[in-house]
JSON list of C-alpha atoms in Angstrom, two decimals:
[
{"chain": "A", "resi": 964, "resn": "MET", "atom": "CA", "xyz": [13.54, 10.27, -8.40]},
{"chain": "A", "resi": 965, "resn": "PRO", "atom": "CA", "xyz": [12.36, 6.91, -7.03]},
{"chain": "A", "resi": 966, "resn": "MET", "atom": "CA", "xyz": [10.18, 6.72, -3.95]},
{"chain": "A", "resi": 967, "resn": "SER", "atom": "CA", "xyz": [11.88, 5.41, -0.80]},
{"chain": "A", "resi": 968, "resn": "VAL", "atom": "CA", "xyz": [10.44, 2.60, 1.29]},
{"chain": "A", "resi": 969, "resn": "GLU", "atom": "CA", "xyz": [10.09, 5.09, 4.14]},
{"chain": "A", "resi": 970, "resn": "ALA", "atom": "CA", "xyz": [8.12, 7.58, 2.02]},
{"chain": "A", "resi": 971, "resn": "LEU", "atom": "CA", "xyz": [5.84, 4.84, 0.72]},
{"chain": "A", "resi": 972, "resn": "GLU", "atom": "CA", "xyz": [5.22, 3.47, 4.19]},
{"chain": "A", "resi": 973, "resn": "GLU", "atom": "CA", "xyz": [4.56, 6.96, 5.58]},
{"chain": "A", "resi": 974, "resn": "ALA", "atom": "CA", "xyz": [1.99, 7.75, 2.87]},
{"chain": "A", "resi": 975, "resn": "LEU", "atom": "CA", "xyz": [0.19, 4.49, 3.55]},
{"chain": "A", "resi": 976, "resn": "GLN", "atom": "CA", "xyz": [0.33, 4.88, 7.33]},
{"chain": "A", "resi": 977, "resn": "VAL", "atom": "CA", "xyz": [-1.20, 8.37, 7.10]},
{"chain": "A", "resi": 978, "resn": "ALA", "atom": "CA", "xyz": [-4.07, 7.02, 5.00]},
{"chain": "A", "resi": 979, "resn": "PHE", "atom": "CA", "xyz": [-4.53, 3.86, 7.06]},
{"chain": "A", "resi": 980, "resn": "PRO", "atom": "CA", "xyz": [-3.43, 4.70, 10.63]},
{"chain": "A", "resi": 981, "resn": "ASP", "atom": "CA", "xyz": [-4.52, 1.34, 12.06]},
{"chain": "A", "resi": 982, "resn": "ALA", "atom": "CA", "xyz": [-2.78, -0.67, 9.34]},
{"chain": "A", "resi": 983, "resn": "GLU", "atom": "CA", "xyz": [-0.15, -3.33, 9.58]},
{"chain": "A", "resi": 984, "resn": "ILE", "atom": "CA", "xyz": [2.08, -2.62, 6.59]},
{"chain": "A", "resi": 985, "resn": "GLN", "atom": "CA", "xyz": [4.91, -4.67, 5.14]},
{"chain": "A", "resi": 986, "resn": "ILE", "atom": "CA", "xyz": [6.84, -3.35, 2.15]},
{"chain": "A", "resi": 987, "resn": "THR", "atom": "CA", "xyz": [9.37, -5.23, 0.06]},
{"chain": "A", "resi": 988, "resn": "ASP", "atom": "CA", "xyz": [11.60, -3.61, -2.57]},
{"chain": "A", "resi": 989, "resn": "LEU", "atom": "CA", "xyz": [11.31, -6.18, -5.36]},
{"chain": "A", "resi": 990, "resn": "ALA", "atom": "CA", "xyz": [14.10, -4.96, -7.62]},
{"chain": "A", "resi": 991, "resn": "GLY", "atom": "CA", "xyz": [16.35, -2.91, -5.31]},
{"chain": "A", "resi": 992, "resn": "ASP", "atom": "CA", "xyz": [15.73, 0.17, -7.42]},
{"chain": "A", "resi": 993, "resn": "GLY", "atom": "CA", "xyz": [13.11, 2.04, -5.39]},
{"chain": "A", "resi": 994, "resn": "ASP", "atom": "CA", "xyz": [10.65, 1.71, -8.25]},
{"chain": "A", "resi": 995, "resn": "HIS", "atom": "CA", "xyz": [9.15, -1.75, -7.77]},
{"chain": "A", "resi": 996, "resn": "TYR", "atom": "CA", "xyz": [7.55, -2.66, -4.46]},
{"chain": "A", "resi": 997, "resn": "ARG", "atom": "CA", "xyz": [5.23, -5.18, -2.91]},
{"chain": "A", "resi": 998, "resn": "ALA", "atom": "CA", "xyz": [2.98, -3.88, -0.14]},
{"chain": "A", "resi": 999, "resn": "SER", "atom": "CA", "xyz": [0.96, -6.03, 2.20]},
{"chain": "A", "resi": 1000, "resn": "ILE", "atom": "CA", "xyz": [-1.62, -3.96, 4.08]},
{"chain": "A", "resi": 1001, "resn": "THR", "atom": "CA", "xyz": [-4.06, -5.16, 6.73]},
{"chain": "A", "resi": 1002, "resn": "SER", "atom": "CA", "xyz": [-6.54, -2.52, 7.89]},
{"chain": "A", "resi": 1003, "resn": "ASP", "atom": "CA", "xyz": [-10.02, -2.13, 9.33]},
{"chain": "A", "resi": 1004, "resn": "SER", "atom": "CA", "xyz": [-10.57, 0.38, 6.49]},
{"chain": "A", "resi": 1005, "resn": "PHE", "atom": "CA", "xyz": [-10.92, -2.53, 4.06]},
{"chain": "A", "resi": 1006, "resn": "LYS", "atom": "CA", "xyz": [-13.71, -4.28, 5.93]},
{"chain": "A", "resi": 1007, "resn": "GLY", "atom": "CA", "xyz": [-16.67, -5.05, 3.66]},
{"chain": "A", "resi": 1008, "resn": "LEU", "atom": "CA", "xyz": [-14.93, -3.72, 0.54]},
{"chain": "A", "resi": 1009, "resn": "SER", "atom": "CA", "xyz": [-14.12, -5.61, -2.63]},
{"chain": "A", "resi": 1010, "resn": "ARG", "atom": "CA", "xyz": [-10.46, -6.20, -3.44]},
{"chain": "A", "resi": 1011, "resn": "VAL", "atom": "CA", "xyz": [-10.74, -3.71, -6.30]},
{"chain": "A", "resi": 1012, "resn": "ARG", "atom": "CA", "xyz": [-12.09, -1.01, -3.96]},
{"chain": "A", "resi": 1013, "resn": "GLN", "atom": "CA", "xyz": [-9.35, -1.74, -1.42]},
{"chain": "A", "resi": 1014, "resn": "HIS", "atom": "CA", "xyz": [-6.70, -1.23, -4.10]},
{"chain": "A", "resi": 1015, "resn": "GLN", "atom": "CA", "xyz": [-8.41, 1.96, -5.29]},
{"chain": "A", "resi": 1016, "resn": "LEU", "atom": "CA", "xyz": [-8.12, 3.35, -1.74]},
{"chain": "A", "resi": 1017, "resn": "VAL", "atom": "CA", "xyz": [-4.41, 2.53, -1.67]},
{"chain": "A", "resi": 1018, "resn": "TYR", "atom": "CA", "xyz": [-3.79, 4.22, -5.02]},
{"chain": "A", "resi": 1019, "resn": "ALA", "atom": "CA", "xyz": [-5.76, 7.26, -3.88]},
{"chain": "A", "resi": 1020, "resn": "ALA", "atom": "CA", "xyz": [-3.60, 7.42, -0.74]},
{"chain": "A", "resi": 1021, "resn": "LEU", "atom": "CA", "xyz": [-0.50, 7.63, -2.93]},
{"chain": "A", "resi": 1022, "resn": "GLY", "atom": "CA", "xyz": [-1.80, 10.85, -4.46]},
{"chain": "A", "resi": 1023, "resn": "GLY", "atom": "CA", "xyz": [-0.69, 10.39, -8.05]},
{"chain": "A", "resi": 1024, "resn": "ARG", "atom": "CA", "xyz": [2.77, 9.00, -7.32]},
{"chain": "A", "resi": 1025, "resn": "MET", "atom": "CA", "xyz": [2.04, 5.84, -9.33]},
{"chain": "A", "resi": 1026, "resn": "GLY", "atom": "CA", "xyz": [3.65, 6.10, -12.74]},
{"chain": "A", "resi": 1027, "resn": "GLY", "atom": "CA", "xyz": [5.97, 8.85, -11.52]},
{"chain": "A", "resi": 1028, "resn": "GLU", "atom": "CA", "xyz": [7.99, 8.28, -8.36]},
{"chain": "A", "resi": 1029, "resn": "LEU", "atom": "CA", "xyz": [6.61, 4.77, -8.11]},
{"chain": "A", "resi": 1030, "resn": "HIS", "atom": "CA", "xyz": [6.67, 2.58, -11.20]},
{"chain": "A", "resi": 1031, "resn": "ALA", "atom": "CA", "xyz": [5.15, -0.67, -9.89]},
{"chain": "A", "resi": 1032, "resn": "LEU", "atom": "CA", "xyz": [3.31, -1.71, -6.75]},
{"chain": "A", "resi": 1033, "resn": "ALA", "atom": "CA", "xyz": [2.10, -5.26, -6.18]},
{"chain": "A", "resi": 1034, "resn": "LEU", "atom": "CA", "xyz": [-0.67, -5.06, -3.59]},
{"chain": "A", "resi": 1035, "resn": "GLU", "atom": "CA", "xyz": [-2.00, -7.52, -1.08]},
{"chain": "A", "resi": 1036, "resn": "THR", "atom": "CA", "xyz": [-4.78, -5.94, 0.95]},
{"chain": "A", "resi": 1037, "resn": "ARG", "atom": "CA", "xyz": [-7.10, -7.45, 3.51]},
{"chain": "A", "resi": 1038, "resn": "PRO", "atom": "CA", "xyz": [-9.33, -6.38, 6.35]},
{"chain": "A", "resi": 1039, "resn": "ARG", "atom": "CA", "xyz": [-8.32, -7.18, 9.89]},
{"chain": "A", "resi": 1040, "resn": "THR", "atom": "CA", "xyz": [-9.94, -10.39, 11.08]},
{"chain": "A", "resi": 1041, "resn": "GLY", "atom": "CA", "xyz": [-11.80, -10.44, 14.35]},
{"chain": "A", "resi": 1042, "resn": "SER", "atom": "CA", "xyz": [-12.49, -6.70, 14.25]}
]
């Protein structure tokens, strides 16, 4: 069963409570999303490490409930 936008956003918000999160369903099928996440948690981390944290927050849902996730992550500026 595909992952809903609400479930995806909730999983990310739990992992990154301070985050500004925007999710777009790219194909309308609940399997292909774009997520834009801005969080203090990413400060000082490489883009690769930021994405690793996001995938870890999804707890193994990638490849199962969630087929594709295009990520745009960045630390909050001015924090």
